[in-house]
Amino acid sequence: MDIDPVELNKLRQAHVALQGDLKAMLPALQQPLAIGEWQQRVGELKALHAWRYDHPGQPIYAPLLLKQLSERMPANTVVTTDVGQHQMWSAQHMTFERPENFITSSGLGTMGFGVPAAVGAQIARPQDTVICVSGDGSFMMNVQELGTIKRKQLPVKIVLLDNQRLGMVRQWQQLFFDGRYSETNLSDNPDFLTLASAFDIPGQRITRKDQVAEALDALLNSDGPYLLQVAIDELENVWPLVPPGAGNETMLEKVS
């Protein structure tokens, strides 16, 4: 937008360029658009691509667990994440009352972000529940911050999705590098519950979907910090996914 037509598209080619006086243009831009047709189309797409949570068998399905956590947690809960598949699932399957209640590093790739971010959020908002959703790879990046949680007596809750893999990297190696896996196997992880107990942080490990409800209640009802270690399928992938070098219009919905 510029009053001088010479300035339009001068440095960047705009999709829509408006020339005129802001005093006249801004009120015009405030007029609501007729979006009924667009909303109908969005509804059709949501129905067509609806997420299915009826995962077979007893193994824990991470998207469903995060949805259940979202439904159980207090309305003003702050959720932080690390980086990886768990981050994508959290964004897809959890809902939040306010945008500042979801703290994630987005595409910056900062593994280890989740626990320190949860520490800061808990100090800033001591009256609210703070949950860090992490993966076994990211958790080890800043595991020493359990000491800060203990020292400051912060009631931070940690949901650790443990697939014994660097899951996002493994998924890319599976889909785009013909299954040539390199440095993504974390089956020699430490005992996370023992590690947490060294900092006087209680917790539990679950492996079956029939354990989920009780475990989430224990997590949310704990007075202090708590670690919930969740064993998930090492081969579970995140969908949809945009291939490297591609645009959103060519995203993959699922590859069998």
PDB file of C-alpha atoms in Angstrom:
ATOM      1  CA  MET A   1       0.000   0.000   0.000  1.00  0.00           C
ATOM      2  CA  ASP A   2       1.381   3.384  -0.962  1.00  0.00           C
ATOM      3  CA  ILE A   3       0.036   6.764  -1.957  1.00  0.00           C
ATOM      4  CA  ASP A   4       2.777   7.042  -4.581  1.00  0.00           C
ATOM      5  CA  PRO A   5       2.201   4.644  -7.505  1.00  0.00           C
ATOM      6  CA  VAL A   6       5.911   4.728  -8.353  1.00  0.00           C
ATOM      7  CA  GLU A   7       6.687   2.910  -5.095  1.00  0.00           C
ATOM      8  CA  LEU A   8       4.391  -0.026  -5.822  1.00  0.00           C
ATOM      9  CA  ASN A   9       6.265  -3.195  -6.860  1.00  0.00           C
ATOM     10  CA  LYS A  10       9.517  -1.245  -6.679  1.00  0.00           C
ATOM     11  CA  LEU A  11      11.508  -3.765  -4.658  1.00  0.00           C
ATOM     12  CA  ARG A  12       9.172  -6.742  -4.471  1.00  0.00           C
ATOM     13  CA  GLN A  13       6.437  -7.872  -6.827  1.00  0.00           C
ATOM     14  CA  ALA A  14       3.233  -7.776  -4.779  1.00  0.00           C
ATOM     15  CA  HIS A  15       0.348 -10.163  -5.308  1.00  0.00           C
ATOM     16  CA  VAL A  16      -2.007  -7.255  -4.623  1.00  0.00           C
ATOM     17  CA  ALA A  17      -0.797  -3.645  -4.757  1.00  0.00           C
ATOM     18  CA  LEU A  18      -3.051  -0.838  -3.517  1.00  0.00           C
ATOM     19  CA  GLN A  19      -2.445   2.814  -4.322  1.00  0.00           C
ATOM     20  CA  GLY A  20      -4.209   5.531  -2.393  1.00  0.00           C
ATOM     21  CA  ASP A  21      -4.623   7.385   0.880  1.00  0.00           C
ATOM     22  CA  LEU A  22      -4.572   5.125   3.960  1.00  0.00           C
ATOM     23  CA  LYS A  23      -7.293   7.211   5.568  1.00  0.00           C
ATOM     24  CA  ALA A  24      -9.669   6.133   2.829  1.00  0.00           C
ATOM     25  CA  MET A  25      -8.346   2.633   2.198  1.00  0.00           C
ATOM     26  CA  LEU A  26      -8.146   1.218   5.725  1.00  0.00           C
ATOM     27  CA  PRO A  27     -11.876   1.589   6.484  1.00  0.00           C
ATOM     28  CA  ALA A  28     -12.619  -0.159   3.198  1.00  0.00           C
ATOM     29  CA  LEU A  29     -10.333  -3.035   4.162  1.00  0.00           C
ATOM     30  CA  GLN A  30     -12.200  -3.437   7.449  1.00  0.00           C
ATOM     31  CA  GLN A  31     -15.385  -4.466   5.689  1.00  0.00           C
ATOM     32  CA  PRO A  32     -16.106  -8.166   6.372  1.00  0.00           C
ATOM     33  CA  LEU A  33     -15.769 -10.523   3.435  1.00  0.00           C
ATOM     34  CA  ALA A  34     -18.374 -13.048   2.358  1.00  0.00           C
ATOM     35  CA  ILE A  35     -16.610 -16.253   3.372  1.00  0.00           C
ATOM     36  CA  GLY A  36     -19.512 -18.683   3.516  1.00  0.00           C
ATOM     37  CA  GLU A  37     -18.380 -20.557   0.412  1.00  0.00           C
ATOM     38  CA  TRP A  38     -14.831 -20.803   1.738  1.00  0.00           C
ATOM     39  CA  GLN A  39     -16.039 -22.048   5.133  1.00  0.00           C
ATOM     40  CA  GLN A  40     -18.120 -24.700   3.412  1.00  0.00           C
ATOM     41  CA  ARG A  41     -15.090 -25.860   1.441  1.00  0.00           C
ATOM     42  CA  VAL A  42     -12.986 -25.993   4.606  1.00  0.00           C
ATOM     43  CA  GLY A  43     -15.660 -28.128   6.244  1.00  0.00           C
ATOM     44  CA  GLU A  44     -15.636 -30.506   3.281  1.00  0.00           C
ATOM     45  CA  LEU A  45     -11.850 -30.845   3.460  1.00  0.00           C
ATOM     46  CA  LYS A  46     -11.958 -31.467   7.208  1.00  0.00           C
ATOM     47  CA  ALA A  47     -14.507 -34.222   6.703  1.00  0.00           C
ATOM     48  CA  LEU A  48     -12.537 -35.734   3.821  1.00  0.00           C
ATOM     49  CA  HIS A  49      -9.235 -35.709   5.680  1.00  0.00           C
ATOM     50  CA  ALA A  50     -10.535 -36.333   9.203  1.00  0.00           C
ATOM     51  CA  TRP A  51      -8.047 -37.946  11.571  1.00  0.00           C
ATOM     52  CA  ARG A  52      -8.755 -41.503  12.593  1.00  0.00           C
ATOM     53  CA  TYR A  53      -7.896 -42.434  16.162  1.00  0.00           C
ATOM     54  CA  ASP A  54      -9.099 -46.051  16.026  1.00  0.00           C
ATOM     55  CA  HIS A  55      -5.577 -47.460  16.104  1.00  0.00           C
ATOM     56  CA  PRO A  56      -5.568 -51.282  16.312  1.00  0.00           C
ATOM     57  CA  GLY A  57      -4.057 -53.315  19.124  1.00  0.00           C
ATOM     58  CA  GLN A  58      -2.729 -52.390  22.546  1.00  0.00           C
ATOM     59  CA  PRO A  59       0.344 -50.275  21.638  1.00  0.00           C
ATOM     60  CA  ILE A  60      -0.047 -46.621  22.567  1.00  0.00           C
ATOM     61  CA  TYR A  61      -0.893 -44.344  19.651  1.00  0.00           C
ATOM     62  CA  ALA A  62       0.846 -41.015  20.300  1.00  0.00           C
ATOM     63  CA  PRO A  63      -1.693 -38.746  18.515  1.00  0.00           C
ATOM     64  CA  LEU A  64      -4.552 -40.251  20.529  1.00  0.00           C
ATOM     65  CA  LEU A  65      -2.636 -39.931  23.807  1.00  0.00           C
ATOM     66  CA  LEU A  66      -1.962 -36.244  23.126  1.00  0.00           C
ATOM     67  CA  LYS A  67      -5.611 -35.677  22.233  1.00  0.00           C
ATOM     68  CA  GLN A  68      -6.638 -37.322  25.513  1.00  0.00           C
ATOM     69  CA  LEU A  69      -4.106 -35.204  27.406  1.00  0.00           C
ATOM     70  CA  SER A  70      -5.484 -32.075  25.753  1.00  0.00           C
ATOM     71  CA  GLU A  71      -9.035 -33.001  26.774  1.00  0.00           C
ATOM     72  CA  ARG A  72      -8.019 -33.640  30.402  1.00  0.00           C
ATOM     73  CA  MET A  73      -5.632 -30.773  31.134  1.00  0.00           C
ATOM     74  CA  PRO A  74      -6.884 -27.518  32.722  1.00  0.00           C
ATOM     75  CA  ALA A  75      -8.023 -24.864  30.255  1.00  0.00           C
ATOM     76  CA  ASN A  76      -5.111 -22.504  30.882  1.00  0.00           C
ATOM     77  CA  THR A  77      -2.374 -25.136  30.733  1.00  0.00           C
ATOM     78  CA  VAL A  78       0.902 -24.150  29.079  1.00  0.00           C
ATOM     79  CA  VAL A  79       2.409 -26.813  26.813  1.00  0.00           C
ATOM     80  CA  THR A  80       6.003 -26.647  25.620  1.00  0.00           C
ATOM     81  CA  THR A  81       7.618 -29.039  23.172  1.00  0.00           C
ATOM     82  CA  ASP A  82      11.012 -30.104  22.033  1.00  0.00           C
ATOM     83  CA  VAL A  83      11.676 -30.826  18.347  1.00  0.00           C
ATOM     84  CA  GLY A  84      10.668 -33.917  16.418  1.00  0.00           C
ATOM     85  CA  GLN A  85       7.640 -36.070  15.719  1.00  0.00           C
ATOM     86  CA  HIS A  86       6.176 -35.342  19.156  1.00  0.00           C
ATOM     87  CA  GLN A  87       6.261 -31.627  18.288  1.00  0.00           C
ATOM     88  CA  MET A  88       4.237 -32.185  15.107  1.00  0.00           C
ATOM     89  CA  TRP A  89       1.734 -34.431  16.870  1.00  0.00           C
ATOM     90  CA  SER A  90       1.287 -31.884  19.670  1.00  0.00           C
ATOM     91  CA  ALA A  91       0.494 -29.137  17.166  1.00  0.00           C
ATOM     92  CA  GLN A  92      -1.924 -31.395  15.291  1.00  0.00           C
ATOM     93  CA  HIS A  93      -3.823 -33.047  18.107  1.00  0.00           C
ATOM     94  CA  MET A  94      -3.824 -30.663  21.076  1.00  0.00           C
ATOM     95  CA  THR A  95      -6.049 -27.600  21.426  1.00  0.00           C
ATOM     96  CA  PHE A  96      -5.351 -24.425  23.387  1.00  0.00           C
ATOM     97  CA  GLU A  97      -7.454 -21.609  24.824  1.00  0.00           C
ATOM     98  CA  ARG A  98      -4.869 -18.950  23.932  1.00  0.00           C
ATOM     99  CA  PRO A  99      -1.954 -18.914  21.477  1.00  0.00           C
ATOM    100  CA  GLU A 100       0.605 -18.194  24.208  1.00  0.00           C
ATOM    101  CA  ASN A 101      -0.342 -21.481  25.875  1.00  0.00           C
ATOM    102  CA  PHE A 102       1.570 -23.424  23.202  1.00  0.00           C
ATOM    103  CA  ILE A 103       5.305 -22.706  23.269  1.00  0.00           C
ATOM    104  CA  THR A 104       7.368 -24.420  20.603  1.00  0.00           C
ATOM    105  CA  SER A 105      10.427 -23.496  18.570  1.00  0.00           C
ATOM    106  CA  SER A 106       8.561 -24.207  15.313  1.00  0.00           C
ATOM    107  CA  GLY A 107      10.983 -24.790  12.436  1.00  0.00           C
ATOM    108  CA  LEU A 108      14.153 -23.677  14.204  1.00  0.00           C
ATOM    109  CA  GLY A 109      15.122 -27.260  15.013  1.00  0.00           C
ATOM    110  CA  THR A 110      16.212 -26.561  18.584  1.00  0.00           C
ATOM    111  CA  MET A 111      16.253 -29.991  20.199  1.00  0.00           C
ATOM    112  CA  GLY A 112      16.409 -29.526  23.953  1.00  0.00           C
ATOM    113  CA  PHE A 113      14.117 -26.476  23.939  1.00  0.00           C
ATOM    114  CA  GLY A 114      11.184 -28.057  25.742  1.00  0.00           C
ATOM    115  CA  VAL A 115      12.329 -28.529  29.341  1.00  0.00           C
ATOM    116  CA  PRO A 116      14.038 -25.118  29.739  1.00  0.00           C
ATOM    117  CA  ALA A 117      11.002 -23.458  28.128  1.00  0.00           C
ATOM    118  CA  ALA A 118       8.752 -25.258  30.612  1.00  0.00           C
ATOM    119  CA  VAL A 119      10.943 -24.046  33.482  1.00  0.00           C
ATOM    120  CA  GLY A 120      10.579 -20.454  32.294  1.00  0.00           C
ATOM    121  CA  ALA A 121       6.844 -20.809  31.732  1.00  0.00           C
ATOM    122  CA  GLN A 122       6.308 -22.275  35.203  1.00  0.00           C
ATOM    123  CA  ILE A 123       8.265 -19.465  36.862  1.00  0.00           C
ATOM    124  CA  ALA A 124       6.332 -16.868  34.852  1.00  0.00           C
ATOM    125  CA  ARG A 125       2.958 -18.508  35.516  1.00  0.00           C
ATOM    126  CA  PRO A 126       3.211 -20.330  38.861  1.00  0.00           C
ATOM    127  CA  GLN A 127      -0.574 -20.659  39.147  1.00  0.00           C
ATOM    128  CA  ASP A 128      -0.939 -22.615  35.889  1.00  0.00           C
ATOM    129  CA  THR A 129      -0.175 -26.202  34.925  1.00  0.00           C
ATOM    130  CA  VAL A 130       2.886 -26.485  32.672  1.00  0.00           C
ATOM    131  CA  ILE A 131       3.509 -29.605  30.594  1.00  0.00           C
ATOM    132  CA  CYS A 132       6.559 -30.356  28.472  1.00  0.00           C
ATOM    133  CA  VAL A 133       5.979 -32.840  25.639  1.00  0.00           C
ATOM    134  CA  SER A 134       9.322 -34.296  24.623  1.00  0.00           C
ATOM    135  CA  GLY A 135      10.922 -37.177  22.791  1.00  0.00           C
ATOM    136  CA  ASP A 136      13.715 -39.415  23.999  1.00  0.00           C
ATOM    137  CA  GLY A 137      16.215 -37.762  21.639  1.00  0.00           C
ATOM    138  CA  SER A 138      15.403 -34.171  22.564  1.00  0.00           C
ATOM    139  CA  PHE A 139      15.027 -34.924  26.267  1.00  0.00           C
ATOM    140  CA  MET A 140      18.676 -35.955  26.541  1.00  0.00           C
ATOM    141  CA  MET A 141      19.819 -32.627  25.098  1.00  0.00           C
ATOM    142  CA  ASN A 142      18.980 -30.698  28.281  1.00  0.00           C
ATOM    143  CA  VAL A 143      18.215 -33.395  30.820  1.00  0.00           C
ATOM    144  CA  GLN A 144      20.386 -31.575  33.380  1.00  0.00           C
ATOM    145  CA  GLU A 145      17.573 -29.026  33.739  1.00  0.00           C
ATOM    146  CA  LEU A 146      15.798 -31.565  35.919  1.00  0.00           C
ATOM    147  CA  GLY A 147      18.185 -30.165  38.511  1.00  0.00           C
ATOM    148  CA  THR A 148      16.679 -26.705  38.027  1.00  0.00           C
ATOM    149  CA  ILE A 149      13.186 -28.142  38.396  1.00  0.00           C
ATOM    150  CA  LYS A 150      14.211 -29.767  41.677  1.00  0.00           C
ATOM    151  CA  ARG A 151      16.139 -26.755  42.976  1.00  0.00           C
ATOM    152  CA  LYS A 152      13.333 -24.322  42.227  1.00  0.00           C
ATOM    153  CA  GLN A 153      10.667 -26.839  43.317  1.00  0.00           C
ATOM    154  CA  LEU A 154       8.730 -26.371  40.092  1.00  0.00           C
ATOM    155  CA  PRO A 155       5.713 -28.630  39.438  1.00  0.00           C
ATOM    156  CA  VAL A 156       6.568 -29.103  35.741  1.00  0.00           C
ATOM    157  CA  LYS A 157       4.991 -32.190  34.155  1.00  0.00           C
ATOM    158  CA  ILE A 158       6.925 -34.039  31.436  1.00  0.00           C
ATOM    159  CA  VAL A 159       5.340 -36.368  28.882  1.00  0.00           C
ATOM    160  CA  LEU A 160       8.198 -38.276  27.273  1.00  0.00           C
ATOM    161  CA  LEU A 161       7.225 -40.046  24.038  1.00  0.00           C
ATOM    162  CA  ASP A 162       9.836 -42.783  23.806  1.00  0.00           C
ATOM    163  CA  ASN A 163      10.261 -44.568  20.474  1.00  0.00           C
ATOM    164  CA  GLN A 164      13.987 -45.213  21.000  1.00  0.00           C
ATOM    165  CA  ARG A 165      14.687 -43.309  17.813  1.00  0.00           C
ATOM    166  CA  LEU A 166      15.396 -39.871  16.449  1.00  0.00           C
ATOM    167  CA  GLY A 167      11.930 -40.205  14.980  1.00  0.00           C
ATOM    168  CA  MET A 168      11.745 -37.346  12.497  1.00  0.00           C
ATOM    169  CA  VAL A 169      15.179 -38.107  11.066  1.00  0.00           C
ATOM    170  CA  ARG A 170      14.362 -41.821  10.895  1.00  0.00           C
ATOM    171  CA  GLN A 171      11.124 -41.010   9.036  1.00  0.00           C
ATOM    172  CA  TRP A 172      12.994 -38.946   6.443  1.00  0.00           C
ATOM    173  CA  GLN A 173      15.580 -41.696   6.027  1.00  0.00           C
ATOM    174  CA  GLN A 174      12.764 -44.189   5.489  1.00  0.00           C
ATOM    175  CA  LEU A 175      10.843 -42.110   2.958  1.00  0.00           C
ATOM    176  CA  PHE A 176      13.536 -40.230   1.066  1.00  0.00           C
ATOM    177  CA  PHE A 177      16.763 -42.211   1.504  1.00  0.00           C
ATOM    178  CA  ASP A 178      15.542 -45.736   0.726  1.00  0.00           C
ATOM    179  CA  GLY A 179      15.605 -46.813   4.363  1.00  0.00           C
ATOM    180  CA  ARG A 180      19.329 -46.203   4.791  1.00  0.00           C
ATOM    181  CA  TYR A 181      19.213 -45.523   8.519  1.00  0.00           C
ATOM    182  CA  SER A 182      22.127 -43.747  10.126  1.00  0.00           C
ATOM    183  CA  GLU A 183      22.598 -42.648  13.753  1.00  0.00           C
ATOM    184  CA  THR A 184      18.882 -42.691  14.574  1.00  0.00           C
ATOM    185  CA  ASN A 185      18.725 -45.769  16.835  1.00  0.00           C
ATOM    186  CA  LEU A 186      18.501 -44.782  20.516  1.00  0.00           C
ATOM    187  CA  SER A 187      17.798 -48.233  21.943  1.00  0.00           C
ATOM    188  CA  ASP A 188      20.660 -47.752  24.420  1.00  0.00           C
ATOM    189  CA  ASN A 189      18.903 -44.863  26.184  1.00  0.00           C
ATOM    190  CA  PRO A 190      19.312 -44.606  29.962  1.00  0.00           C
ATOM    191  CA  ASP A 191      16.539 -45.592  32.337  1.00  0.00           C
ATOM    192  CA  PHE A 192      14.593 -42.336  32.336  1.00  0.00           C
ATOM    193  CA  LEU A 193      12.636 -43.090  35.507  1.00  0.00           C
ATOM    194  CA  THR A 194      15.838 -43.819  37.420  1.00  0.00           C
ATOM    195  CA  LEU A 195      17.310 -40.626  36.016  1.00  0.00           C
ATOM    196  CA  ALA A 196      14.290 -38.622  37.175  1.00  0.00           C
ATOM    197  CA  SER A 197      14.328 -40.257  40.601  1.00  0.00           C
ATOM    198  CA  ALA A 198      17.892 -39.012  41.080  1.00  0.00           C
ATOM    199  CA  PHE A 199      16.316 -35.550  41.128  1.00  0.00           C
ATOM    200  CA  ASP A 200      13.463 -36.685  43.411  1.00  0.00           C
ATOM    201  CA  ILE A 201      11.020 -36.532  40.501  1.00  0.00           C
ATOM    202  CA  PRO A 202       8.450 -39.357  40.544  1.00  0.00           C
ATOM    203  CA  GLY A 203       6.977 -40.931  37.458  1.00  0.00           C
ATOM    204  CA  GLN A 204       5.889 -44.055  35.651  1.00  0.00           C
ATOM    205  CA  ARG A 205       6.341 -45.843  32.339  1.00  0.00           C
ATOM    206  CA  ILE A 206       3.392 -47.096  30.308  1.00  0.00           C
ATOM    207  CA  THR A 207       3.321 -49.407  27.294  1.00  0.00           C
ATOM    208  CA  ARG A 208      -0.386 -50.145  26.620  1.00  0.00           C
ATOM    209  CA  LYS A 209      -3.335 -47.982  25.649  1.00  0.00           C
ATOM    210  CA  ASP A 210      -5.426 -49.292  28.556  1.00  0.00           C
ATOM    211  CA  GLN A 211      -2.915 -47.621  30.909  1.00  0.00           C
ATOM    212  CA  VAL A 212      -3.231 -44.171  29.368  1.00  0.00           C
ATOM    213  CA  ALA A 213      -6.235 -42.703  31.210  1.00  0.00           C
ATOM    214  CA  GLU A 214      -4.981 -43.587  34.689  1.00  0.00           C
ATOM    215  CA  ALA A 215      -1.459 -42.418  33.864  1.00  0.00           C
ATOM    216  CA  LEU A 216      -2.646 -39.040  32.572  1.00  0.00           C
ATOM    217  CA  ASP A 217      -4.715 -38.541  35.715  1.00  0.00           C
ATOM    218  CA  ALA A 218      -1.667 -39.327  37.861  1.00  0.00           C
ATOM    219  CA  LEU A 219       0.392 -36.829  35.879  1.00  0.00           C
ATOM    220  CA  LEU A 220      -2.147 -34.016  36.106  1.00  0.00           C
ATOM    221  CA  ASN A 221      -3.020 -34.647  39.756  1.00  0.00           C
ATOM    222  CA  SER A 222       0.579 -34.693  40.975  1.00  0.00           C
ATOM    223  CA  ASP A 223       1.416 -31.790  43.297  1.00  0.00           C
ATOM    224  CA  GLY A 224       5.014 -31.506  42.136  1.00  0.00           C
ATOM    225  CA  PRO A 225       7.018 -32.421  39.040  1.00  0.00           C
ATOM    226  CA  TYR A 226       6.235 -35.693  37.294  1.00  0.00           C
ATOM    227  CA  LEU A 227       7.680 -37.728  34.428  1.00  0.00           C
ATOM    228  CA  LEU A 228       5.385 -39.886  32.311  1.00  0.00           C
ATOM    229  CA  GLN A 229       7.411 -42.103  29.980  1.00  0.00           C
ATOM    230  CA  VAL A 230       5.274 -43.403  27.119  1.00  0.00           C
ATOM    231  CA  ALA A 231       6.550 -46.267  24.975  1.00  0.00           C
ATOM    232  CA  ILE A 232       5.370 -45.784  21.383  1.00  0.00           C
ATOM    233  CA  ASP A 233       5.915 -47.575  18.089  1.00  0.00           C
ATOM    234  CA  GLU A 234       9.399 -46.898  16.722  1.00  0.00           C
ATOM    235  CA  LEU A 235       8.044 -46.895  13.144  1.00  0.00           C
ATOM    236  CA  GLU A 236       5.074 -44.554  13.659  1.00  0.00           C
ATOM    237  CA  ASN A 237       5.245 -41.640  11.222  1.00  0.00           C
ATOM    238  CA  VAL A 238       3.876 -38.111  11.153  1.00  0.00           C
ATOM    239  CA  TRP A 239       1.302 -37.272   8.472  1.00  0.00           C
ATOM    240  CA  PRO A 240       0.816 -35.207   6.409  1.00  0.00           C
ATOM    241  CA  LEU A 241       4.391 -34.480   5.365  1.00  0.00           C
ATOM    242  CA  VAL A 242       5.825 -32.104   2.775  1.00  0.00           C
ATOM    243  CA  PRO A 243       8.693 -33.768   0.857  1.00  0.00           C
ATOM    244  CA  PRO A 244      12.019 -31.925   0.664  1.00  0.00           C
ATOM    245  CA  GLY A 245      11.989 -29.217  -1.976  1.00  0.00           C
ATOM    246  CA  ALA A 246       8.228 -29.494  -2.521  1.00  0.00           C
ATOM    247  CA  GLY A 247       5.338 -27.151  -1.836  1.00  0.00           C
ATOM    248  CA  ASN A 248       2.338 -27.648   0.419  1.00  0.00           C
ATOM    249  CA  GLU A 249       0.177 -28.592  -2.557  1.00  0.00           C
ATOM    250  CA  THR A 250       2.245 -31.778  -2.995  1.00  0.00           C
ATOM    251  CA  MET A 251       2.255 -32.942   0.622  1.00  0.00           C
ATOM    252  CA  LEU A 252       2.137 -36.650   1.356  1.00  0.00           C
ATOM    253  CA  GLU A 253      -0.915 -37.835   3.300  1.00  0.00           C
ATOM    254  CA  LYS A 254       0.404 -41.295   4.020  1.00  0.00           C
ATOM    255  CA  VAL A 255       2.831 -43.774   2.523  1.00  0.00           C
ATOM    256  CA  SER A 256       2.208 -47.419   3.346  1.00  0.00           C
TER     257      SER A 256
END
